[in-house]
Amino acid sequence: NNSEYNISVKDILNEKTNFVEIVDEKKYPLLNRTLNHLFVYLYLRLLVEKVLVEKFNIDVKDKPLQLGQIIDKAFSKDRIKERIRLTSKKTLLNEFNHFEGNLSIFQPALDITTNALNKEKEDILSFVEKLNNE
């Protein structure tokens, strides 16, 4: 089947990040866990990028920026704690800096437990909510 699907950032951000069975969890537990983790990584990265670009009016139209560059532009020297908080998040920066063309999609989920990922997810979601309420 040569079906083609187009999924936008908006589509991804409208999804819940609850863990679900993507593939047969009994037959492929590692693959199911990995795909769930991968989705959470992508969701968090896109969410933070979108919120920072919109809130701080960062121009990414002429020159696309990596998330680290967006964080630096959003949080100047007077907001260094916020910049450090985001740049220390493994889910945001370390795993997807080279997502394009990286065929090793299983690597991100292997070194973090689901519980640790959920804690980090909640921390980032709380940070974004607080930022949106400023």
mmCIF file of C-alpha atoms in Angstrom, residues 45 65-73 83 87 92-93 97:
data_model
loop_
_atom_site.group_PDB
_atom_site.id
_atom_site.type_symbol
_atom_site.label_atom_id
_atom_site.label_comp_id
_atom_site.label_asym_id
_atom_site.label_seq_id
_atom_site.Cartn_x
_atom_site.Cartn_y
_atom_site.Cartn_z
ATOM 1 C CA ARG A 45 10.436 19.463 21.919
ATOM 2 C CA LEU A 65 16.980 27.657 14.429
ATOM 3 C CA GLN A 66 17.737 24.652 16.587
ATOM 4 C CA LEU A 67 15.922 24.525 19.901
ATOM 5 C CA GLY A 68 19.095 25.448 21.816
ATOM 6 C CA GLN A 69 19.357 28.637 19.770
ATOM 7 C CA ILE A 70 15.687 29.423 20.380
ATOM 8 C CA ILE A 71 16.154 28.940 24.135
ATOM 9 C CA ASP A 72 19.178 31.295 24.079
ATOM 10 C CA LYS A 73 17.173 33.968 22.250
ATOM 11 C CA ARG A 83 17.660 28.890 30.150
ATOM 12 C CA THR A 87 18.994 23.261 28.327
ATOM 13 C CA LEU A 92 14.542 18.510 24.772
ATOM 14 C CA LEU A 93 18.046 18.862 23.462
ATOM 15 C CA ASN A 97 19.406 17.714 17.787
#
